[in-house]
Every structure is written in C-alpha cells, then in structure tokens.
Protein backbone atom coordinates (compact mmCIF):
# COMPACT_ATOMS: atom_id res chain seq x y z
CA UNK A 1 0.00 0.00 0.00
CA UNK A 2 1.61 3.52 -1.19
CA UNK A 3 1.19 6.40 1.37
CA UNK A 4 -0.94 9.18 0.78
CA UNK A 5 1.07 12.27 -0.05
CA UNK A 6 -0.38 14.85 -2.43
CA UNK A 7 -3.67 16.97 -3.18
CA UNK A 8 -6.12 16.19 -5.44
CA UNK A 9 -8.99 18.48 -6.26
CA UNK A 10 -12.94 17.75 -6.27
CA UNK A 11 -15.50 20.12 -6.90
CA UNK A 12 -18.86 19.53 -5.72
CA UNK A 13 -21.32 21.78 -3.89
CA UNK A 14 -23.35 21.31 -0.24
CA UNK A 15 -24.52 23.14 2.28
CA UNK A 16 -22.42 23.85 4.89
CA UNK A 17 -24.42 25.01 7.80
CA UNK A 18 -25.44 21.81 9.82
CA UNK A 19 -21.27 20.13 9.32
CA UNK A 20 -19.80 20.06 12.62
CA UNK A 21 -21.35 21.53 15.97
CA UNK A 22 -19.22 24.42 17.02
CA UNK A 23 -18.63 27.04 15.17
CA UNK A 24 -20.12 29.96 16.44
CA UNK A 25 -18.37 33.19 17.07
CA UNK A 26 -20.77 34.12 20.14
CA UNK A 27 -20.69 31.47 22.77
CA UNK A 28 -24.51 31.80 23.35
CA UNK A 29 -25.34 32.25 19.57
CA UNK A 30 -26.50 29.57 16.83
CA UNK A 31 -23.99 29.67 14.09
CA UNK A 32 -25.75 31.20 10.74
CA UNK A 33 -26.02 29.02 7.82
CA UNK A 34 -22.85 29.98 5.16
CA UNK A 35 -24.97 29.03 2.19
CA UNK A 36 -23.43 26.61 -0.15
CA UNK A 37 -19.52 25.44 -0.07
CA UNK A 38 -17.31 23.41 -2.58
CA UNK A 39 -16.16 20.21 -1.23
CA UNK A 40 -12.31 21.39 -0.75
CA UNK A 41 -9.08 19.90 -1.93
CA UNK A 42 -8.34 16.57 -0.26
CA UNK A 43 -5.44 14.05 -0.71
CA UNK A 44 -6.31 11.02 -3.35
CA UNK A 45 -5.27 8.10 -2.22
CA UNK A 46 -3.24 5.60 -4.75
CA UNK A 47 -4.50 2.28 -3.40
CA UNK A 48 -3.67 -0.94 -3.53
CA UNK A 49 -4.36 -3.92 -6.19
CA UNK A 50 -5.47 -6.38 -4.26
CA UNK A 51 -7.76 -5.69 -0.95
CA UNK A 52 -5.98 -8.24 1.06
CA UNK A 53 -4.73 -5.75 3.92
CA UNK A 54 -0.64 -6.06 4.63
CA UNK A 55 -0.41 -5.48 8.44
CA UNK A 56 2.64 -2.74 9.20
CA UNK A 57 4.64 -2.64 12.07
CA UNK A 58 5.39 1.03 12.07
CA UNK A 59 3.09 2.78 14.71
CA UNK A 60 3.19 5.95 12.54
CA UNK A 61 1.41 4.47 9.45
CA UNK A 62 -1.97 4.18 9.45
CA UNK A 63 -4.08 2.37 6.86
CA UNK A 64 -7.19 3.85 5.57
CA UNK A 65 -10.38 2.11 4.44
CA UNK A 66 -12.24 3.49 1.55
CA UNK A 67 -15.72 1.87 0.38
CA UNK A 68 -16.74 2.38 -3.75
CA UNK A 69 -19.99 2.66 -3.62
CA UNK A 70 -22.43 4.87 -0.80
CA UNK A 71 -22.91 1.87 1.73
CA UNK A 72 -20.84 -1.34 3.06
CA UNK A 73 -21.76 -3.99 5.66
CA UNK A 74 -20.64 -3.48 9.26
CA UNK A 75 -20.39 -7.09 11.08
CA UNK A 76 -20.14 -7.17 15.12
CA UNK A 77 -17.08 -10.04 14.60
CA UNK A 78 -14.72 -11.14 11.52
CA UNK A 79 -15.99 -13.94 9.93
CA UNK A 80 -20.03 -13.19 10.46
CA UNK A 81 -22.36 -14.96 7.41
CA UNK A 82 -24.49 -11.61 8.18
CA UNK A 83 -23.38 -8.01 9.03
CA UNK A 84 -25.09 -6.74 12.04
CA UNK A 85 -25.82 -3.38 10.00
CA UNK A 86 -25.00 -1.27 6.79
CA UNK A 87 -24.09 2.10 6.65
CA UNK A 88 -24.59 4.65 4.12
CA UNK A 89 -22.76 7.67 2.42
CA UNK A 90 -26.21 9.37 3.37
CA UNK A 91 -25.94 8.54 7.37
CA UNK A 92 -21.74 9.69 7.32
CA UNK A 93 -21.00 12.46 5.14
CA UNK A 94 -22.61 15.56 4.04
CA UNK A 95 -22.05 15.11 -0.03
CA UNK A 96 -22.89 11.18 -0.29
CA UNK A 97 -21.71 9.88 -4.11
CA UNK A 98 -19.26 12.22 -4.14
CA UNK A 99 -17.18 12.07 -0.73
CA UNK A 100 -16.11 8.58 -0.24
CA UNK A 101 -17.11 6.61 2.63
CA UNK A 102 -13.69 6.23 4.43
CA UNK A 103 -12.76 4.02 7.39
CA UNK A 104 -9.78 4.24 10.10
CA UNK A 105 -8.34 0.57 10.20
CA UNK A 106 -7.67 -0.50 13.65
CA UNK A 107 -6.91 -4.01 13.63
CA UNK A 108 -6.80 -7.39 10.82
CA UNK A 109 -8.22 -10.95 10.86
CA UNK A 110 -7.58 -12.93 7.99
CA UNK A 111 -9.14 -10.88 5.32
CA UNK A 112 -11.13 -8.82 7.47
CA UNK A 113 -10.81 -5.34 9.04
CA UNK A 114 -11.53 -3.68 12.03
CA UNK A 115 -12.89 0.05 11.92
CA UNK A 116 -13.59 2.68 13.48
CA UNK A 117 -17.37 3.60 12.94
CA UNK A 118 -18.47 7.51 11.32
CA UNK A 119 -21.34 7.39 13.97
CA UNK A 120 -22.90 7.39 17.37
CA UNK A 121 -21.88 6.50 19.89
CA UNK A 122 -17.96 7.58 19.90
CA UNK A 123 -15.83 4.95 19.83
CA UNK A 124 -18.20 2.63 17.99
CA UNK A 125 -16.32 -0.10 15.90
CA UNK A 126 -17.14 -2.96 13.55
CA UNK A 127 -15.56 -5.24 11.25
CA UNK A 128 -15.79 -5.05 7.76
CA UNK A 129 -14.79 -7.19 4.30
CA UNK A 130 -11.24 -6.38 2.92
CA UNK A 131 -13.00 -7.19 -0.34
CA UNK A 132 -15.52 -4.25 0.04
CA UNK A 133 -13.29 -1.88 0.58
CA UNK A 134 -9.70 -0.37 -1.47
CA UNK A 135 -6.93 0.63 1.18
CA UNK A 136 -4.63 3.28 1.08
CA UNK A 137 -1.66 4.43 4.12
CA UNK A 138 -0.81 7.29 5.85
CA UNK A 139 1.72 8.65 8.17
CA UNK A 140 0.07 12.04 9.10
CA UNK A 141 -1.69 12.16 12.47
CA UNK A 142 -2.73 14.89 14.32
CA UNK A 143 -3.25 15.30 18.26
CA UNK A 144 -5.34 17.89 19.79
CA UNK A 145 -4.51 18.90 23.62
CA UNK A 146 -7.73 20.50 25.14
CA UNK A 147 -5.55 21.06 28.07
CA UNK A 148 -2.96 23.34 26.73
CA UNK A 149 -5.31 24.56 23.32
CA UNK A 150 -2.93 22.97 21.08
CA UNK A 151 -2.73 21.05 17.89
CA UNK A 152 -0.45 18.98 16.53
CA UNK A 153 0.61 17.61 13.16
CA UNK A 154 2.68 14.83 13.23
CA UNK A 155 4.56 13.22 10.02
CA UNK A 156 6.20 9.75 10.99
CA UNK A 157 6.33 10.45 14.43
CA UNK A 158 7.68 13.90 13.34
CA UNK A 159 6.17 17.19 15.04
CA UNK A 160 6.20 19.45 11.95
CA UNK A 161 3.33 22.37 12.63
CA UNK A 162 2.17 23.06 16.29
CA UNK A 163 -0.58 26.29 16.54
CA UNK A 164 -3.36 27.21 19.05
CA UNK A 165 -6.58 26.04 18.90
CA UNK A 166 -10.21 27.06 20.22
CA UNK A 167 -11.85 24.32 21.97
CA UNK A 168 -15.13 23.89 23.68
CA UNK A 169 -16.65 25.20 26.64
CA UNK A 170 -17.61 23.13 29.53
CA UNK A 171 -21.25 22.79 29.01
CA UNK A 172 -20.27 21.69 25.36
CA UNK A 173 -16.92 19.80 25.47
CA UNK A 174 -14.97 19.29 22.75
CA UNK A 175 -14.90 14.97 23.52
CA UNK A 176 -11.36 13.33 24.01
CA UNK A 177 -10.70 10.50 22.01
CA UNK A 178 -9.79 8.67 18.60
CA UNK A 179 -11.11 9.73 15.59
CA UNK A 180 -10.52 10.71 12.20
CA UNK A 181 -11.04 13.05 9.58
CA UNK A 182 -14.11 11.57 7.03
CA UNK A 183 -14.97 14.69 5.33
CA UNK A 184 -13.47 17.98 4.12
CA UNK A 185 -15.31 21.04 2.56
CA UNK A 186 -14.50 24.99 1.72
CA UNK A 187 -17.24 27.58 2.38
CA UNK A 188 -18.22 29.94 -0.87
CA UNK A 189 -16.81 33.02 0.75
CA UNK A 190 -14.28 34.43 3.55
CA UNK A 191 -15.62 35.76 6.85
CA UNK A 192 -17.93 33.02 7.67
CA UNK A 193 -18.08 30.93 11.35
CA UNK A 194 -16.27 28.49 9.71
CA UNK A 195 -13.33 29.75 8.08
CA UNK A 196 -11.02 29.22 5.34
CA UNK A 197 -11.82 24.62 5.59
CA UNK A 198 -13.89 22.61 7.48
CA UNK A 199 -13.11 19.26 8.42
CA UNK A 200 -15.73 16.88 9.50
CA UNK A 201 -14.10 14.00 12.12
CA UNK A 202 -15.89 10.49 12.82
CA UNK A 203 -16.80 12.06 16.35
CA UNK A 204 -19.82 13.78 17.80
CA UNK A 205 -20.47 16.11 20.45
CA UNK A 206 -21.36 14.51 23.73
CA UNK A 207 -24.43 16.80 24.71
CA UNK A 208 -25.72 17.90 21.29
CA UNK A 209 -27.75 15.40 19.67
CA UNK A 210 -27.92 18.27 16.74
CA UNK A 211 -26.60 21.50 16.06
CA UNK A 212 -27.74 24.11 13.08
CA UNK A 213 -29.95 21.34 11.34
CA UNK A 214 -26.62 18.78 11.31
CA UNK A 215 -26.18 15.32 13.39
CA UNK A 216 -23.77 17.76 15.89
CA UNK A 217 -20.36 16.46 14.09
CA UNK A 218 -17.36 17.64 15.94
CA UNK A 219 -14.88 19.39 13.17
CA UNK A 220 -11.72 21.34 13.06
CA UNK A 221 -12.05 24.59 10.90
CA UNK A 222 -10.76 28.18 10.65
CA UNK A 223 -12.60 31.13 12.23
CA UNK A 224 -13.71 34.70 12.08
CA UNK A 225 -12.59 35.51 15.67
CA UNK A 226 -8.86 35.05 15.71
CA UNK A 227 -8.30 37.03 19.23
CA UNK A 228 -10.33 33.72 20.91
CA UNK A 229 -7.70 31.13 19.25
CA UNK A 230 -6.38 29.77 22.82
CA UNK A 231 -9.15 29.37 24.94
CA UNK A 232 -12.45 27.52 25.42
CA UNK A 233 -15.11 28.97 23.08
CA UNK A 234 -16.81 26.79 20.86
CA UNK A 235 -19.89 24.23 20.96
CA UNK A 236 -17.24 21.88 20.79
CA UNK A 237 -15.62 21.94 17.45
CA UNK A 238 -11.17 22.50 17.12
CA UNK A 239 -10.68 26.32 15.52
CA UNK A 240 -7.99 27.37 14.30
CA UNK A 241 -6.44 30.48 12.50
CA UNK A 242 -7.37 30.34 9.09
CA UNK A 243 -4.01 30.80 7.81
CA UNK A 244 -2.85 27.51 9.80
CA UNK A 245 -6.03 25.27 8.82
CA UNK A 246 -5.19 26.61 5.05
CA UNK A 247 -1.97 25.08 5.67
CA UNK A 248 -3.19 22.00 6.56
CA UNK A 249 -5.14 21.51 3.34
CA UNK A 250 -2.86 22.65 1.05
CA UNK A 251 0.94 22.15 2.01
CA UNK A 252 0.54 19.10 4.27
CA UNK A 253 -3.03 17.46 2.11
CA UNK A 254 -3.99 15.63 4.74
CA UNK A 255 -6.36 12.88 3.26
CA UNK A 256 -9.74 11.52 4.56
CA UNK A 257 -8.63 8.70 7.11
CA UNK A 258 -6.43 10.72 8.81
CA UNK A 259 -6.04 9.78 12.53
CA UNK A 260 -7.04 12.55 14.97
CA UNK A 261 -6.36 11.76 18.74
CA UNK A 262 -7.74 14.35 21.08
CA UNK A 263 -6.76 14.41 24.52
CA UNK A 264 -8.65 15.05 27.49
C-alpha cells in the first residue's frame, strides 16, 4: 500500500451550515447558515491492487479504508455470514456519491478489518470485508490537547506544525478520544463561522444530539474571531487560525482517514 502524499482536487457543492457543531463566534449564539460550499481539496489516495490488507509494524502508518460505492456492511465479529448493520454515504458524510465513505483501520483478521465507525456512539467499531473496501496508508496524524489549546501535526512520528486552537466550553466539550477526519469542505466566501476549511471528524459532540440542522459532528475549521484562538469557546468543534487550517489543506493534504487523537 503507497502512502498518501499529495492533493487532489474535487468540486462539488453542499450546504455547509449543519457540518460540525461548534462554530459559532458568540458562545450563546447559533452559528448562521454559510450558504453553499465546494467540497475542498483533499489528498487522493493511490491504493492498492489487491484488498488483502498487509499489516505494518510502524506505529506511525496508518491504513485507511475506503468503500466504492455509498454503503458497506458493518459485522459485530470477523468472519459473520451476516453483518449486524449497513451504513450509508447518506448517514456519514454531508455530499454522499461524491465524498467517499472512508474508514480508520484499527486491527486485521484474515481478510477482514476492524474500523472505526463515522457514527454514534464515539468509539463505535465494527468489522468489515477487505473485499468491500480499497486501502490506502498514511503517516500524518494529528493530536489535539484540550488542556494546553494545542494542535499537533505529526509526520512519521515527526512534530512538523504546532498552533493554538479554540476548543469547547464546559457545558459543550470538545470529547477526548480517537477519531478521524471523514470529510473535508471549503465555504463559498471568507468571513464566515467556519473559516477558510472545514473538516468533518468520525466524532460527535457529547451533549448535542444536533446542532444548526446537522447530526452535531465535531470538526476542526478556521474562524472569524482570531483574538479567541487559545481558549475555550466553541460548541465543541477544534478552531484554528485560518491561515494555519489553510496550511493544513494545502501544504501538508492531509487525506480523509487521517487519525485525529484528542486528549482530554
């Protein structure tokens, strides 16, 4: 499997307002819809010939499951005759048939992969076909300290960009935890409550069970309040300056599947 490395461009239109659950400049205030975005530049995976996955011992590359079509079968255990569910593009991302459904690998079994679940609750897991699915590595990661409002980008273990980030506010906590990134879009203008990007992770806010007419997805985007980079301030989404999110799109093209621990 070839790591993921460069940026390749799709253009396709949604609206952005209900992505991720935090984004409001005013603590108290319901973030206003931005209208309609462009999905924004994302890395394209090369992936590999066969499906069969090819376990690495490097704890700095991650492998990344990507489904073709807009649905694959979840099974509780490797090896079920019948998955226990099926999810759909519709259910995980906010353009389904034209974002991919993509999958964090955590684990193998024979021809068989573990996953880590776009849905609710956090955390959730489930097994599916190597067969259903094309796989493609990465060795970007990022960590988020709530703690000390800082993110990190890691590349093979590698620090290599550290900024302050806005995080959420007590009543709506930004969750610790393992996620990843499953979606990425660009709103239509600057100056919006969301920034430069958006990212959409596999996690969801812990208290909203919606936000803005979305699901209450927890996201990492840019801002239109700079001066509250640093402290706790959102409905529990990662902000960050627009010129560092920017950077993560474009110089480091961080693909859907990335790995995004966030620590309590």
């Amino acid at each position: 499997m070839s790591r993921v490395r460069f940026v390749g461009v799709l253009s396709s239109v949604v609206l952005l307002a209900g992505l991720v659950a935090g984004c409001s400049g005013d603590p108290d205030a319901t973030p206003t819809p931005s209208g309609e975005a462009t999905e924004a530049p994302t890395a394209t995976p090369d992936v590999t010939d066969t499906p069969t996955p090819t376990p690495t011992e490097d704890p700095w590359v991650s492998t990344i499951a990507a489904a073709p079509g807009d649905t694959v079968d979840i099974y509780a255990a490797a090896g079920d005759a019948a998955p226990e569910r099926t999810i759909t593009a519709a259910e995980a991302v906010s353009l389904p048939g034209q974002t991919p459904l993509t999958f964090l690998v955590l684990d193998t079994e024979d021809d068989w992969l573990q996953v880590v679940l776009p849905v609710r609750p956090n955390g959730s897991t489930g097994w599916v076909k190597a067969a259903d699915v094309t796989l493609s590595t990465t060795d970007l990661a990022i960590e988020v300290s709530l703690t000390d409002h800082v993110l990190r980008l890691y590349d093979a273990g590698e620090v290599v960009m550290e900024v302050s980030v806005g995080v959420g506010r007590a009543e709506v906590p930004t969750p610790g935890g393992a996620y990843y990134i499953k979606e990425l879009l660009q709103p239509p203008t600057p100056g919006g409550v969301y920034g430069a990007y958006a990212y959409g992770l596999s996690g969801y806010s812990p208290v909203l069970e919606s936000f803005a007419g979305g699901e209450g997805v927890i996201g990492i985007h840019g801002t239109n309040e700079p001066e509250l980079i640093g402290t706790d301030v959102s409905h529990g989404c990662i902000r960050m300056l627009d010129a560092d999110i920017t950077r993560l799109v474009t110089e480091f093209g961080l693909p859907l599947g990335t790995p995004v621990q966030i620590l309590e």
